[in-house]
PDB file of C-alpha atoms in Angstrom:
ATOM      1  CA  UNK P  72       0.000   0.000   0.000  1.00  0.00           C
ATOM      2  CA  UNK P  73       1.348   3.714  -0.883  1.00  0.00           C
ATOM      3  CA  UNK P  74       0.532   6.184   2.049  1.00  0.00           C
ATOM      4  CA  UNK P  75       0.816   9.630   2.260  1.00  0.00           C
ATOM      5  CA  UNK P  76       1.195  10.967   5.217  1.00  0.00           C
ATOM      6  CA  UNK P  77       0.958  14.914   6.258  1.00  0.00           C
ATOM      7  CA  UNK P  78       2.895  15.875   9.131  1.00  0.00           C
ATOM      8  CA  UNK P  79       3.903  19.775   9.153  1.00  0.00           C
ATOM      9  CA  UNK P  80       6.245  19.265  12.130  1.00  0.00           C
ATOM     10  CA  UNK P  81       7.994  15.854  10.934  1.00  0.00           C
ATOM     11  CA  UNK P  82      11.679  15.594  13.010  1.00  0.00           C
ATOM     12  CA  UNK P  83      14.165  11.970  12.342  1.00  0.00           C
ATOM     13  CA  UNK P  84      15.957  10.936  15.446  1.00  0.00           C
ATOM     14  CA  UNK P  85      18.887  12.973  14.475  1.00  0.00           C
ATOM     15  CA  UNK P  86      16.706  16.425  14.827  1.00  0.00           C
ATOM     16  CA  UNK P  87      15.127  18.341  18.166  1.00  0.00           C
ATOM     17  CA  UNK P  88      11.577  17.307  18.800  1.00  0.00           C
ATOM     18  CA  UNK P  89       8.903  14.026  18.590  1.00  0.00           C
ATOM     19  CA  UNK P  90      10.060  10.963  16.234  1.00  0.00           C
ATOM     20  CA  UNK P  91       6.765   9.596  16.625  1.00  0.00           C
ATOM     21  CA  UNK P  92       5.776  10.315  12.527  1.00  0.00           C
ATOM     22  CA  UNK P  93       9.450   8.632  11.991  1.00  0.00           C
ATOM     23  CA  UNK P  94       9.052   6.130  13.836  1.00  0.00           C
ATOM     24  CA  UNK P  95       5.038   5.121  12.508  1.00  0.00           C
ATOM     25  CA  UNK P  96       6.513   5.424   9.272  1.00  0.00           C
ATOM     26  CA  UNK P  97       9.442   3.084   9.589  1.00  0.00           C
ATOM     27  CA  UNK P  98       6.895   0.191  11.431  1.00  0.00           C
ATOM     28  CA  UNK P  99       4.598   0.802   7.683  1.00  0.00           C
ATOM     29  CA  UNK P 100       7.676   0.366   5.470  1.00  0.00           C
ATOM     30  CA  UNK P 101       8.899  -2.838   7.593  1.00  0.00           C
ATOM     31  CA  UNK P 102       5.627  -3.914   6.974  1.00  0.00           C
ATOM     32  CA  UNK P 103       5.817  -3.555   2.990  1.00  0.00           C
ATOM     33  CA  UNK P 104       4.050  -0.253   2.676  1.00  0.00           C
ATOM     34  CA  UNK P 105       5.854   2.708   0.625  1.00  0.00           C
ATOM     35  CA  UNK P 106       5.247   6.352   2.901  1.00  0.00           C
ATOM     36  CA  UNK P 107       5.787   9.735   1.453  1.00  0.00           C
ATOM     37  CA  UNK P 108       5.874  12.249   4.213  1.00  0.00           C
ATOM     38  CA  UNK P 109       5.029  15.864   3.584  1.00  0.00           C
ATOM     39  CA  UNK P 110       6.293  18.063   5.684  1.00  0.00           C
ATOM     40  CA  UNK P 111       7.282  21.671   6.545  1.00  0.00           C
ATOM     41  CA  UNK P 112      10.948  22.954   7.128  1.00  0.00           C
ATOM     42  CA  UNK P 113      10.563  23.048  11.347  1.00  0.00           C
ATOM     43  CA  UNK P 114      13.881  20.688  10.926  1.00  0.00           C
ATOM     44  CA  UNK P 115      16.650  21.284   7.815  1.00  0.00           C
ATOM     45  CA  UNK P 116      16.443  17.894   6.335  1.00  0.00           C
ATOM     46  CA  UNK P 117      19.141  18.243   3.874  1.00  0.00           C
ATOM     47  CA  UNK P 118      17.258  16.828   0.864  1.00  0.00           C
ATOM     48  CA  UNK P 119      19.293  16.238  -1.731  1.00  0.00           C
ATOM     49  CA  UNK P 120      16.267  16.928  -4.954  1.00  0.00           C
ATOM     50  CA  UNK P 121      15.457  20.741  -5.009  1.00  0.00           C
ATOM     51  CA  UNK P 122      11.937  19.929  -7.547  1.00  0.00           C
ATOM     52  CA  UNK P 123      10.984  23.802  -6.647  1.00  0.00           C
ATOM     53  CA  UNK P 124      12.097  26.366  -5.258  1.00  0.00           C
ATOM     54  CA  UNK P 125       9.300  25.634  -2.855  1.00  0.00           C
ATOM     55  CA  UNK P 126       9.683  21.803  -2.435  1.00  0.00           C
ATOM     56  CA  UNK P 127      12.725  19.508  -1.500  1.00  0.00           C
ATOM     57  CA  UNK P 128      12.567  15.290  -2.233  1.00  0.00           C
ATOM     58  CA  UNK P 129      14.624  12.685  -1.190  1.00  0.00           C
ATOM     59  CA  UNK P 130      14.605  10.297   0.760  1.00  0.00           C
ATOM     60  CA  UNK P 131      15.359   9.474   4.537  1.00  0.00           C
ATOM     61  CA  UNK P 132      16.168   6.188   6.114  1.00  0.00           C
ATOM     62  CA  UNK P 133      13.751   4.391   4.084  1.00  0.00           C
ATOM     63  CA  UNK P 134      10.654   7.238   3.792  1.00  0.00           C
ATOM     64  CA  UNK P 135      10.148   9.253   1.241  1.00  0.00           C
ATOM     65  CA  UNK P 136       9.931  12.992   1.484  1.00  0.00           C
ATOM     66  CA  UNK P 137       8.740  16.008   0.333  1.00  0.00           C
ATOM     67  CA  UNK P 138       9.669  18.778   2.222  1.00  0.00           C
ATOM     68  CA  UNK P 139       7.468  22.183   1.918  1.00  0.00           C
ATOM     69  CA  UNK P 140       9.980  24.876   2.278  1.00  0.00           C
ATOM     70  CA  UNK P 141       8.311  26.945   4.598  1.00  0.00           C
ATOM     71  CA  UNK P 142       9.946  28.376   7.549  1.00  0.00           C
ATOM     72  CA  UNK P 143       8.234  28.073  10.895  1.00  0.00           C
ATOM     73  CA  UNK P 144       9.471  28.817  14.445  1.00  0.00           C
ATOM     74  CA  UNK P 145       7.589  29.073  18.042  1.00  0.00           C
ATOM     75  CA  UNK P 146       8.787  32.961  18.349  1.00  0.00           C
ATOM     76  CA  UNK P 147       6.779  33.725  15.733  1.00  0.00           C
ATOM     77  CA  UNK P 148       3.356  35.561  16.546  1.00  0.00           C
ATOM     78  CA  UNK P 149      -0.530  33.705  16.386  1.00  0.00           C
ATOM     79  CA  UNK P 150      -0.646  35.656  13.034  1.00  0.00           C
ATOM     80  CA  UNK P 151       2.196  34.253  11.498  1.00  0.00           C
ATOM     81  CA  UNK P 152       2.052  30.704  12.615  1.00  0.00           C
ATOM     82  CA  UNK P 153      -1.308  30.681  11.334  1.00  0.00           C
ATOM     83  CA  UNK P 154      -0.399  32.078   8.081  1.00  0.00           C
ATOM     84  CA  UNK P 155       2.364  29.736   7.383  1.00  0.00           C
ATOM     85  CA  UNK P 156       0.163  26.400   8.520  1.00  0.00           C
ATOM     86  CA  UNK P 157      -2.566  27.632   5.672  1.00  0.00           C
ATOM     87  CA  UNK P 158       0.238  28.010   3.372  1.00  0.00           C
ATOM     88  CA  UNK P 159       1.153  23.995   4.175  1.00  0.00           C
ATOM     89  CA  UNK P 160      -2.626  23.251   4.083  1.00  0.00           C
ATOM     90  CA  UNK P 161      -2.022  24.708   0.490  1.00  0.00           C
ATOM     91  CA  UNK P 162       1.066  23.641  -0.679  1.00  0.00           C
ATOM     92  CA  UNK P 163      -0.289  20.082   0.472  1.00  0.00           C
ATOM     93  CA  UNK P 164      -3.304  20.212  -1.508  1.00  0.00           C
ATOM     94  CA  UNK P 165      -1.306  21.116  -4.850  1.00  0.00           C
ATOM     95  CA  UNK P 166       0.621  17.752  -4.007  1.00  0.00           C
ATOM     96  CA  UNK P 167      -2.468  15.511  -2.751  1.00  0.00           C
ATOM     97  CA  UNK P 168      -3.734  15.878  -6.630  1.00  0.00           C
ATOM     98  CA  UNK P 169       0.137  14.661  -8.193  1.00  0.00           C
ATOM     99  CA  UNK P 170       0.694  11.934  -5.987  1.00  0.00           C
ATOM    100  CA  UNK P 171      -0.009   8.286  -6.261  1.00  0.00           C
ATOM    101  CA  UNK P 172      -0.898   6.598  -3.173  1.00  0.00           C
ATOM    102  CA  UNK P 173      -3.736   4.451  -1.351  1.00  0.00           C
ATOM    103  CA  UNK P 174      -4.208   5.949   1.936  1.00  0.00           C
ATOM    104  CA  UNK P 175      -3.196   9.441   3.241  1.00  0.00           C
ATOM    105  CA  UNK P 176      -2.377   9.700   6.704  1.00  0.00           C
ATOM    106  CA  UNK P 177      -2.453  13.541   8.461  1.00  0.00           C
ATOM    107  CA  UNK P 178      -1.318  14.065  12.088  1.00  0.00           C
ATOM    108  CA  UNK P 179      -1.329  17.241  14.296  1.00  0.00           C
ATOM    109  CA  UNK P 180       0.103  19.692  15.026  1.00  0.00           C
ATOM    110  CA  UNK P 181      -1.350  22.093  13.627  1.00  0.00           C
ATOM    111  CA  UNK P 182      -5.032  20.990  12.646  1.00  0.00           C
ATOM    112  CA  UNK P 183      -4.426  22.503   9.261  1.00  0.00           C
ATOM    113  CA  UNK P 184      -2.330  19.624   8.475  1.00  0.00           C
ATOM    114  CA  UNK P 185      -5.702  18.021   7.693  1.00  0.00           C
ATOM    115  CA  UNK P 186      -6.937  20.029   5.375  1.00  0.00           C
ATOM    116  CA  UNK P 187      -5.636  18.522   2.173  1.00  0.00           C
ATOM    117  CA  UNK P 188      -6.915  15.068   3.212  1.00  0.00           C
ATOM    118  CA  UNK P 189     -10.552  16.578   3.412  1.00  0.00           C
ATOM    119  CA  UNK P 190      -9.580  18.787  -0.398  1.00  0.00           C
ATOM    120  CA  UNK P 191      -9.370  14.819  -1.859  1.00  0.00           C
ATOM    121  CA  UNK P 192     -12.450  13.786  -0.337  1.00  0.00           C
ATOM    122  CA  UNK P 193     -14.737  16.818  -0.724  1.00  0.00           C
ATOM    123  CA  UNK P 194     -14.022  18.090  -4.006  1.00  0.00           C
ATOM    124  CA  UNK P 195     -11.923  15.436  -5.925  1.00  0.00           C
ATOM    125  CA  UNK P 196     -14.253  12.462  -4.632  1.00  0.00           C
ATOM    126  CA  UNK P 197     -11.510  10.213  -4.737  1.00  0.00           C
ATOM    127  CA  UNK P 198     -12.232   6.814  -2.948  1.00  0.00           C
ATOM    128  CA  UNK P 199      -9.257   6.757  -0.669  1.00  0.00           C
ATOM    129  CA  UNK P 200      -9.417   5.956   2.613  1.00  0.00           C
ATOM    130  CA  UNK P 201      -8.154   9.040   5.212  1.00  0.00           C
ATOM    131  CA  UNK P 202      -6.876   8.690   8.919  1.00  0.00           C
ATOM    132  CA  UNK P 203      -6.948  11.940  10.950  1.00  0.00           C
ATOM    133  CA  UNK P 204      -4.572  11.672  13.999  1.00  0.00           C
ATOM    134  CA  UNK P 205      -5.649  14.352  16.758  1.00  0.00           C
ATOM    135  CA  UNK P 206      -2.307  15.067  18.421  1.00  0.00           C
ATOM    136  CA  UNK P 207      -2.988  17.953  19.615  1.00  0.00           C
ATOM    137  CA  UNK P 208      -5.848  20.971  19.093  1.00  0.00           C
ATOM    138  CA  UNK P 209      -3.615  23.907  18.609  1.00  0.00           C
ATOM    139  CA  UNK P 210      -4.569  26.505  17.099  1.00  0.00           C
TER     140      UNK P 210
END
């Protein structure tokens, strides 16, 4: 099975912050899936495939990843945050309708990190199944 999984704040062992993303991902691929995270640039991932100047691919112990390039930090305002997680929501929606997979995973933080999942199902009426992980309920 292909998944796509959404997870703005996505960190490997080697970075600051939760693996848990990482390490779900790794248990799918042991099991035979493929996973292509999407993620934002909280973490510099060093992706070796600049596609855009927007969007970084490679690939990372296994996983598959595209990496949004946009900026995010906790000392930036509400205003900002928000701003930047819509821009993800975006940017993730643009590559929900070019990729090929069977499920799409989307965990939170932020919410937003949802919102393509629900684009595919609302408006492209693709049959694919979608998991929602409520991490947390910020913003």
């Amino acid at each position: 099975m292909r998944v796509l999984y959404f997870h703005q704040h996505f960190t490997t062992p080697k970075d600051n912050g939760g693996t848990r993303s990482y390490e779900l991902a790794k248990k799918l691929i042991e099991k035979g899936h493929k996973v292509t995270m999407v993620c934002g640039k909280t973490v510099e991932l060093d992706l070796p495939i600049k596609k855009y100047e927007t969007i970084s691919k490679g690939n990372i112990d296994g996983i598959n990843v595209i990496q949004i390039n946009l900026s995010y930090s906790n000392k930036d305002g509400l205003f900002k945050r928000a701003i930047g997680f819509l821009k993800f929501a975006f940017n993730g929606i643009k590559i929900i309708n070019k990729e090929k997979f069977d499920l799409v995973f989307a965990t939170s933080t932020p919410l937003t990190a949802g919102i393509p999942a629900l684009w595919m199902k609302i408006f492209n009426k693709k049959s694919k199944t979608f998991i929602f992980e409520v991490r947390d309920l910020w913003p």
